[in-house]
Coordinates of C-alpha atoms in Angstrom, one line a residue:
M1 CA -78.9 -152.6 -15.8
A2 CA -82.2 -154.4 -15.2
S3 CA -84.9 -152.3 -13.5
L4 CA -86.9 -153.5 -10.5
L5 CA -89.9 -153.7 -12.8
S6 CA -88.2 -155.9 -15.4
I7 CA -86.9 -158.2 -12.7
G8 CA -90.4 -158.6 -11.4
V9 CA -91.7 -159.3 -14.9
T10 CA -89.2 -162.2 -15.3
G11 CA -90.5 -163.7 -12.0
L12 CA -94.1 -163.4 -13.2
R13 CA -93.2 -165.1 -16.6
V14 CA -91.3 -168.0 -15.1
N15 CA -94.1 -168.7 -12.6
Q16 CA -96.7 -168.4 -15.3
T17 CA -94.8 -171.0 -17.3
A18 CA -94.5 -173.2 -14.2
L19 CA -98.2 -173.0 -13.6
Q20 CA -98.9 -173.9 -17.2
V21 CA -96.6 -176.9 -16.9
T22 CA -98.3 -178.0 -13.7
G23 CA -101.7 -177.6 -15.3
N24 CA -100.6 -179.7 -18.2
N25 CA -99.4 -182.4 -15.8
I26 CA -102.7 -182.4 -14.0
S27 CA -104.6 -182.6 -17.3
N28 CA -102.5 -185.6 -18.5
A29 CA -102.4 -187.4 -15.1
D30 CA -104.6 -190.3 -16.4
I31 CA -102.6 -190.8 -19.6
E32 CA -100.4 -193.9 -19.1
S33 CA -97.7 -192.9 -21.6
Y34 CA -97.4 -189.3 -20.3
T35 CA -94.3 -188.4 -18.3
R36 CA -94.6 -185.6 -15.7
Q37 CA -92.8 -182.5 -16.6
R38 CA -90.9 -179.9 -14.6
T39 CA -90.0 -176.3 -15.3
E40 CA -86.2 -175.8 -15.0
I41 CA -85.7 -172.2 -13.8
V42 CA -82.3 -170.6 -13.7
T43 CA -81.0 -167.2 -12.5
G44 CA -80.7 -164.5 -15.2
S45 CA -77.3 -163.1 -16.1
E46 CA -75.8 -160.6 -13.7
Q47 CA -74.7 -157.1 -14.6
F48 CA -71.8 -155.3 -13.1
T49 CA -72.4 -151.9 -11.4
G50 CA -70.1 -149.7 -9.4
G51 CA -71.3 -151.3 -6.2
G52 CA -71.0 -155.0 -7.5
Y53 CA -73.1 -157.4 -9.6
I54 CA -76.8 -157.1 -9.7
G55 CA -79.0 -160.0 -11.1
S56 CA -81.6 -159.6 -13.9
G57 CA -84.2 -161.9 -12.4
S58 CA -84.9 -165.5 -13.6
T59 CA -85.7 -167.3 -16.8
V60 CA -86.9 -170.7 -17.9
E61 CA -84.0 -172.8 -19.1
T62 CA -86.1 -175.8 -20.3
I63 CA -89.1 -177.9 -19.6
S64 CA -87.8 -181.4 -18.7
R65 CA -89.4 -184.8 -18.2
I66 CA -89.1 -186.4 -14.8
T67 CA -87.8 -189.8 -15.6
D68 CA -85.6 -192.5 -14.1
Q69 CA -83.7 -194.5 -16.7
F70 CA -83.1 -197.4 -14.3
L71 CA -86.8 -197.7 -13.5
T72 CA -87.7 -197.3 -17.2
T73 CA -85.3 -200.1 -18.1
Q74 CA -86.6 -202.3 -15.3
I75 CA -90.2 -201.8 -16.5
I76 CA -89.1 -202.9 -20.0
L77 CA -87.4 -206.0 -18.7
D78 CA -90.4 -206.9 -16.4
S79 CA -92.9 -206.3 -19.2
S80 CA -90.9 -208.6 -21.6
T81 CA -90.7 -211.3 -18.9
Y82 CA -94.4 -211.1 -18.0
N83 CA -95.6 -211.3 -21.6
S84 CA -93.3 -214.2 -22.3
V85 CA -94.6 -216.2 -19.3
S86 CA -98.2 -215.2 -20.2
A87 CA -97.9 -216.4 -23.8
Y88 CA -96.3 -219.7 -22.7
S89 CA -99.0 -220.2 -20.0
E90 CA -101.9 -219.6 -22.3
N91 CA -100.7 -222.1 -24.9
V92 CA -99.5 -224.8 -22.4
E93 CA -102.9 -224.8 -20.7
Q94 CA -104.5 -225.8 -24.0
L95 CA -102.0 -228.6 -24.4
D96 CA -102.5 -229.8 -20.9
S97 CA -106.3 -229.9 -21.2
L98 CA -105.9 -231.9 -24.4
L99 CA -103.4 -234.5 -23.1
A100 CA -104.9 -234.8 -19.6
G101 CA -108.6 -234.7 -20.4
E102 CA -110.5 -237.8 -19.7
L103 CA -112.2 -237.9 -23.1
S104 CA -109.0 -237.1 -25.1
S105 CA -106.1 -238.6 -23.2
L106 CA -104.3 -241.7 -24.4
S107 CA -104.3 -243.5 -21.1
S108 CA -108.0 -244.4 -21.2
G109 CA -107.8 -245.5 -24.9
I110 CA -104.8 -247.8 -24.1
A111 CA -106.5 -249.2 -21.1
S112 CA -109.7 -250.0 -23.1
M113 CA -107.7 -251.8 -25.8
F114 CA -105.7 -254.0 -23.3
S115 CA -108.9 -254.8 -21.4
A116 CA -110.3 -256.1 -24.7
V117 CA -107.2 -258.1 -25.3
E118 CA -107.5 -259.7 -21.8
V119 CA -111.1 -260.7 -22.6
S120 CA -110.1 -262.3 -25.9
I121 CA -107.3 -264.2 -24.1
E122 CA -109.9 -265.9 -21.9
D123 CA -111.8 -267.1 -24.9
P124 CA -109.5 -266.9 -28.0
T125 CA -112.1 -268.6 -30.3
S126 CA -114.8 -266.1 -29.6
L127 CA -115.4 -263.9 -32.7
P128 CA -117.1 -261.1 -30.7
S129 CA -114.1 -260.8 -28.4
R130 CA -111.7 -260.8 -31.4
Q131 CA -113.9 -258.1 -33.0
L132 CA -113.8 -256.1 -29.8
V133 CA -110.0 -256.1 -29.8
L134 CA -110.1 -254.7 -33.4
S135 CA -112.7 -252.1 -32.5
E136 CA -110.7 -250.9 -29.5
A137 CA -107.5 -250.8 -31.6
Q138 CA -109.4 -248.7 -34.2
G139 CA -110.7 -246.5 -31.4
L140 CA -107.1 -246.0 -30.1
T141 CA -105.9 -245.2 -33.6
D142 CA -108.7 -242.6 -34.0
R143 CA -107.9 -241.1 -30.6
I144 CA -104.2 -240.8 -31.4
Q145 CA -105.1 -239.2 -34.8
T146 CA -107.4 -236.8 -33.0
I147 CA -104.6 -235.7 -30.6
Y148 CA -102.2 -235.4 -33.5
D149 CA -104.7 -233.2 -35.4
R150 CA -105.2 -231.0 -32.4
L151 CA -101.5 -230.6 -31.9
S152 CA -101.1 -229.8 -35.6
Q153 CA -103.8 -227.1 -35.2
Q154 CA -102.0 -225.6 -32.2
S155 CA -98.8 -225.7 -34.2
D156 CA -100.4 -223.8 -37.0
S157 CA -101.8 -221.3 -34.5
V158 CA -98.3 -220.7 -33.1
N159 CA -97.0 -220.2 -36.7
E160 CA -99.8 -217.7 -37.4
Q161 CA -99.1 -215.8 -34.1
L162 CA -95.4 -215.7 -34.8
A163 CA -96.0 -214.3 -38.3
S164 CA -98.4 -211.7 -36.8
L165 CA -96.1 -210.7 -34.0
T166 CA -93.1 -210.2 -36.3
V167 CA -95.2 -207.8 -38.5
Q168 CA -96.0 -205.9 -35.3
V169 CA -92.3 -205.8 -34.3
T170 CA -91.4 -204.4 -37.7
T171 CA -94.2 -201.8 -37.5
L172 CA -93.1 -200.6 -34.1
A173 CA -89.5 -200.5 -35.2
Q174 CA -90.4 -198.3 -38.1
G175 CA -92.4 -196.0 -35.8
I176 CA -89.4 -195.7 -33.4
A177 CA -87.1 -194.8 -36.3
E178 CA -89.6 -192.2 -37.5
L179 CA -89.8 -190.7 -34.0
N180 CA -86.0 -190.7 -33.8
E181 CA -85.9 -188.6 -37.0
A182 CA -88.5 -186.2 -35.5
V183 CA -86.6 -186.0 -32.2
L184 CA -83.4 -185.2 -34.0
R185 CA -85.2 -182.5 -36.0
E186 CA -86.8 -180.9 -33.0
T187 CA -83.7 -181.2 -30.7
A188 CA -81.8 -179.0 -33.2
T189 CA -83.9 -176.1 -32.0
G190 CA -82.3 -176.4 -28.6
A191 CA -85.5 -177.5 -26.7
S192 CA -86.5 -180.9 -25.5
P193 CA -89.5 -182.4 -27.5
N194 CA -91.1 -184.0 -24.5
A195 CA -94.2 -185.3 -26.4
L196 CA -92.1 -187.0 -29.0
L197 CA -89.9 -188.6 -26.3
D198 CA -93.0 -189.9 -24.5
A199 CA -94.3 -191.3 -27.7
R200 CA -91.0 -193.0 -28.4
D201 CA -90.8 -194.5 -25.0
D202 CA -94.4 -195.7 -25.3
L203 CA -93.5 -197.6 -28.6
I204 CA -90.4 -199.1 -27.0
G205 CA -92.6 -200.3 -24.1
D206 CA -95.1 -201.8 -26.6
L207 CA -92.1 -203.5 -28.4
S208 CA -90.9 -205.0 -25.1
E209 CA -94.2 -206.8 -24.8
L210 CA -93.4 -208.6 -28.0
I211 CA -89.7 -209.3 -27.7
S212 CA -86.8 -208.7 -25.3
V213 CA -85.1 -205.4 -26.2
R214 CA -82.0 -203.5 -25.2
T215 CA -81.7 -199.8 -25.9
T216 CA -78.8 -197.3 -26.1
D217 CA -78.9 -193.5 -26.4
D218 CA -76.6 -191.8 -28.8
S219 CA -75.3 -188.3 -28.5
S220 CA -77.6 -187.0 -31.1
G221 CA -80.7 -187.9 -29.1
A222 CA -81.8 -191.0 -31.0
V223 CA -82.4 -194.3 -29.4
N224 CA -80.9 -197.5 -30.8
V225 CA -82.8 -200.7 -30.2
F226 CA -81.3 -204.2 -30.3
V227 CA -83.0 -207.6 -30.1
G228 CA -81.9 -211.2 -29.9
S229 CA -78.2 -211.7 -29.6
G230 CA -77.5 -208.1 -30.6
Q231 CA -79.3 -207.7 -33.9
P232 CA -79.8 -203.9 -34.5
L233 CA -83.6 -203.5 -34.9
V234 CA -83.4 -199.7 -34.9
V235 CA -80.2 -197.7 -35.5
G236 CA -80.9 -193.9 -35.7
V237 CA -83.5 -193.3 -38.4
E238 CA -83.1 -196.8 -40.0
A239 CA -85.3 -199.8 -39.0
S240 CA -84.7 -203.4 -39.8
T241 CA -87.4 -206.0 -40.7
M242 CA -88.5 -209.2 -38.9
G243 CA -90.5 -211.9 -40.6
V244 CA -91.0 -215.7 -40.8
Q245 CA -90.1 -218.4 -43.3
A246 CA -90.6 -222.2 -43.4
S247 CA -88.2 -224.1 -41.3
T248 CA -85.6 -226.1 -43.1
T249 CA -85.1 -228.5 -40.2
I250 CA -88.6 -229.3 -38.8
A251 CA -91.5 -229.8 -41.1
G252 CA -94.6 -227.6 -40.3
E253 CA -92.7 -225.0 -38.3
V254 CA -91.5 -221.5 -39.1
D255 CA -88.3 -219.7 -38.3
I256 CA -87.9 -216.1 -37.3
T257 CA -85.9 -214.0 -39.8
F258 CA -84.1 -210.7 -39.5
S259 CA -83.0 -208.5 -42.3
T260 CA -81.6 -205.0 -42.6
S261 CA -82.4 -202.6 -45.5
S262 CA -79.3 -203.8 -47.3
G263 CA -78.9 -207.4 -46.3
S264 CA -80.6 -210.8 -46.9
A265 CA -82.8 -212.5 -44.4
L266 CA -80.9 -214.1 -41.5
V267 CA -82.5 -216.9 -39.3
V268 CA -82.4 -215.7 -35.7
T269 CA -85.0 -218.1 -34.1
S270 CA -82.5 -219.5 -31.5
A271 CA -81.5 -216.0 -30.5
I272 CA -85.0 -214.6 -29.8
S273 CA -86.1 -214.4 -26.2
G274 CA -88.6 -212.6 -24.0
G275 CA -92.0 -211.1 -24.9
Q276 CA -94.8 -212.9 -26.6
L277 CA -92.4 -214.1 -29.3
G278 CA -90.0 -215.6 -26.9
G279 CA -92.9 -217.2 -24.9
L280 CA -94.3 -218.8 -28.0
L281 CA -90.9 -220.1 -29.2
E282 CA -90.3 -221.5 -25.7
F283 CA -93.7 -223.2 -25.7
R284 CA -93.1 -224.7 -29.1
D285 CA -89.6 -226.0 -28.3
E286 CA -90.1 -227.2 -24.7
S287 CA -93.7 -228.4 -24.8
L288 CA -95.4 -228.7 -28.2
E289 CA -92.5 -230.3 -30.1
P290 CA -91.8 -232.8 -27.3
A291 CA -95.5 -233.6 -27.1
F292 CA -95.5 -234.4 -30.9
N293 CA -92.5 -236.6 -30.5
A294 CA -93.9 -238.4 -27.4
I295 CA -97.2 -239.2 -29.2
G296 CA -95.1 -240.5 -32.1
R297 CA -92.9 -242.6 -29.9
I298 CA -95.9 -244.1 -28.0
S299 CA -97.7 -244.8 -31.3
L300 CA -94.6 -246.5 -32.8
A301 CA -94.0 -248.6 -29.7
L302 CA -97.6 -249.8 -29.4
S303 CA -98.1 -250.5 -33.1
D304 CA -94.8 -252.3 -33.6
T305 CA -95.0 -254.3 -30.5
M306 CA -98.6 -255.4 -31.1
N307 CA -97.8 -256.3 -34.7
Q308 CA -94.8 -258.4 -33.6
V309 CA -96.8 -260.2 -30.9
N310 CA -99.8 -260.8 -33.2
Q311 CA -97.6 -262.3 -35.9
Q312 CA -96.3 -264.9 -33.5
G313 CA -99.8 -266.2 -32.8
L314 CA -102.2 -268.3 -34.9
D315 CA -105.6 -267.4 -36.3
L316 CA -108.7 -269.6 -36.3
E317 CA -107.4 -271.5 -39.4
G318 CA -104.0 -272.2 -37.9
N319 CA -102.1 -269.6 -39.9
F320 CA -99.7 -267.1 -38.4
G321 CA -101.3 -263.7 -37.6
S322 CA -100.9 -260.6 -39.7
L323 CA -100.4 -257.0 -38.8
I324 CA -103.0 -255.2 -36.6
F325 CA -101.6 -251.8 -37.3
T326 CA -99.9 -250.3 -40.3
D327 CA -96.3 -251.4 -40.7
V328 CA -94.1 -248.7 -39.0
N329 CA -91.5 -249.3 -41.6
S330 CA -93.7 -248.9 -44.7
A331 CA -91.8 -247.3 -47.6
Q332 CA -93.7 -244.0 -47.3
L333 CA -93.4 -243.7 -43.6
M334 CA -89.7 -244.2 -43.7
L335 CA -89.4 -241.4 -46.3
D336 CA -91.7 -239.1 -44.3
R337 CA -89.4 -239.3 -41.2
S338 CA -86.7 -237.1 -42.9
I339 CA -86.7 -233.6 -44.2
A340 CA -83.9 -232.4 -46.4
S341 CA -82.1 -229.2 -45.5
S342 CA -82.0 -226.3 -47.9
A343 CA -78.2 -226.3 -47.3
S344 CA -77.9 -229.7 -48.9
T345 CA -76.3 -229.8 -52.4
G346 CA -76.7 -233.5 -53.0
T347 CA -79.6 -235.4 -54.6
A348 CA -80.0 -238.0 -51.9
E349 CA -83.4 -238.9 -50.5
L350 CA -83.0 -240.3 -47.0
A351 CA -85.2 -242.9 -45.4
V352 CA -85.4 -243.6 -41.7
S353 CA -86.5 -247.1 -40.4
I354 CA -87.4 -248.1 -36.9
Q355 CA -84.9 -250.7 -35.9
D356 CA -85.6 -250.9 -32.2
V357 CA -88.5 -249.1 -30.5
S358 CA -86.9 -249.5 -27.1
G359 CA -84.0 -247.4 -28.3
L360 CA -86.1 -244.5 -29.5
T361 CA -86.0 -241.1 -27.8
E362 CA -88.3 -238.1 -28.0
A363 CA -85.6 -235.9 -29.6
N364 CA -85.2 -234.5 -33.1
Y365 CA -81.9 -235.4 -34.9
S366 CA -79.8 -233.6 -37.5
L367 CA -77.5 -235.5 -39.8
D368 CA -74.5 -233.6 -41.1
I369 CA -72.4 -235.0 -44.0
I370 CA -68.7 -234.4 -43.2
S371 CA -67.1 -236.0 -46.2
T372 CA -68.3 -237.7 -49.4
G373 CA -65.1 -239.7 -49.8
V374 CA -65.0 -243.4 -49.3
P375 CA -66.4 -244.2 -46.9
I376 CA -68.9 -241.2 -46.5
T377 CA -68.5 -239.8 -43.0
A378 CA -71.2 -238.0 -41.1
T379 CA -72.4 -237.0 -37.6
L380 CA -75.8 -237.5 -36.1
T381 CA -76.7 -234.9 -33.5
N382 CA -79.3 -235.3 -30.8
E383 CA -80.9 -231.8 -30.8
T384 CA -82.2 -232.2 -27.2
S385 CA -79.0 -233.4 -25.4
G386 CA -76.5 -232.1 -27.9
E387 CA -74.8 -235.5 -28.1
V388 CA -72.9 -235.9 -31.4
I389 CA -72.6 -239.5 -32.8
S390 CA -69.9 -240.0 -35.5
G391 CA -70.3 -242.7 -38.1
T392 CA -70.0 -243.7 -41.8
F393 CA -72.3 -244.8 -44.5
V394 CA -71.8 -248.5 -45.2
D395 CA -73.5 -250.8 -47.7
T396 CA -75.7 -253.0 -45.5
D397 CA -78.5 -255.6 -45.9
H398 CA -80.8 -253.5 -43.7
D399 CA -83.9 -255.6 -44.0
N400 CA -82.3 -259.1 -43.6
D401 CA -83.5 -260.0 -47.1
A402 CA -80.8 -261.3 -49.5
L403 CA -83.2 -260.8 -52.4
T404 CA -83.3 -257.0 -51.9
A405 CA -80.5 -254.7 -52.7
D406 CA -78.1 -253.4 -50.0
V407 CA -78.5 -249.8 -48.9
S408 CA -75.9 -247.2 -47.8
L409 CA -76.7 -247.2 -44.1
F410 CA -75.4 -244.7 -41.5
T411 CA -73.4 -246.9 -39.1
P412 CA -72.2 -245.3 -35.9
A413 CA -68.6 -245.9 -34.8
D414 CA -70.1 -246.9 -31.4
S415 CA -72.6 -249.7 -32.3
S416 CA -74.6 -248.9 -29.1
K417 CA -75.5 -245.5 -30.4
T418 CA -78.0 -246.4 -33.1
E419 CA -80.8 -244.5 -31.2
G420 CA -83.2 -247.2 -32.5
L421 CA -83.0 -245.8 -36.0
G422 CA -81.7 -247.0 -39.4
I423 CA -80.9 -244.0 -41.6
Y424 CA -80.1 -244.9 -45.2
V425 CA -79.9 -243.4 -48.7
D426 CA -83.1 -244.4 -50.5
S427 CA -82.1 -242.8 -53.8
G428 CA -79.7 -240.2 -55.2
S429 CA -76.3 -239.4 -53.8
L430 CA -75.0 -237.5 -50.8

């Protein structure tokens, strides 16, 4: 039977422990990652005497962290959303200042060129007015090239940021896996390793700033972390790796890859959301890529239309005019408009000609070969709207020149769905 003295000693011990925990809480109050702790005191075991059960005082069962899993999860979600919006905003502000700036925008360059054209119309024989048109046309070309170069620089910056962020994600995942291992080891003693749990939660919080994450606790005490559409970034003491690789569909861009310790790299770009990674990808897909395509569409429409109109007029010697701008359907430009997918097993090199500038859109397109029989069947997918256009490759005189060889041209089943493009096999076979 416990004596009165021993019962009093247990009270002193548990209160001494409680004071130590309180002091530790006060000392760490300014540390953001620290979680306040509490002493869990339980009644000591009772002993039976002739007059009944008499207690043996109290004891410290454990020292627990005061946490709310709902609030913790909400903070992770909010952090991911905030950093996604912040990354998008920072990049789109740069894009907006470029396209809307008075010295860099296209509108002022286009206005200057057409003003010069109006002056030349009033006196078509004036050499200075003709030279002014050419000078303004060159100025517009330079302005478009400058905008394109700036967009390319921003695209390269996004690629570099994506590469850096995936390295950080991998490092944090490895840190969480190592802390899982430490937690499992310490938990085996029967006590809660609060400092390790705080450190692990802190890493998960840092990870949520980079990418949207979902976590689950397993019975052993480890935390599993999932990203994207359910890819397991951390499972127990094993961590997967994220990285980047060159895109097989859009030149100059990178895709996000995900790989486990035993698997090959899997492209998960479309599944990534939230955090700085998600914000950068959203900016690239919704703002930067459309800006590239819009600049391209404007450039094509201006150059092709101006060329056609100028060729219908006469020069000072009575000859029909020539091209003002480079031909939009030069051999090299047509080849540059397509990029072969790594999934292709054929030898074909595709060329894309501009058939009707009024039919062009600002979307990217993917061409999928369905069958290589006769005729070759394929589908053209508008990556923005998702519209799928079915058609076949047909030998066609695409340039209206009987002296040149026919080409195998993608011909939509619906003739109104050409999208302003002419896609044909320049060499090789599909």
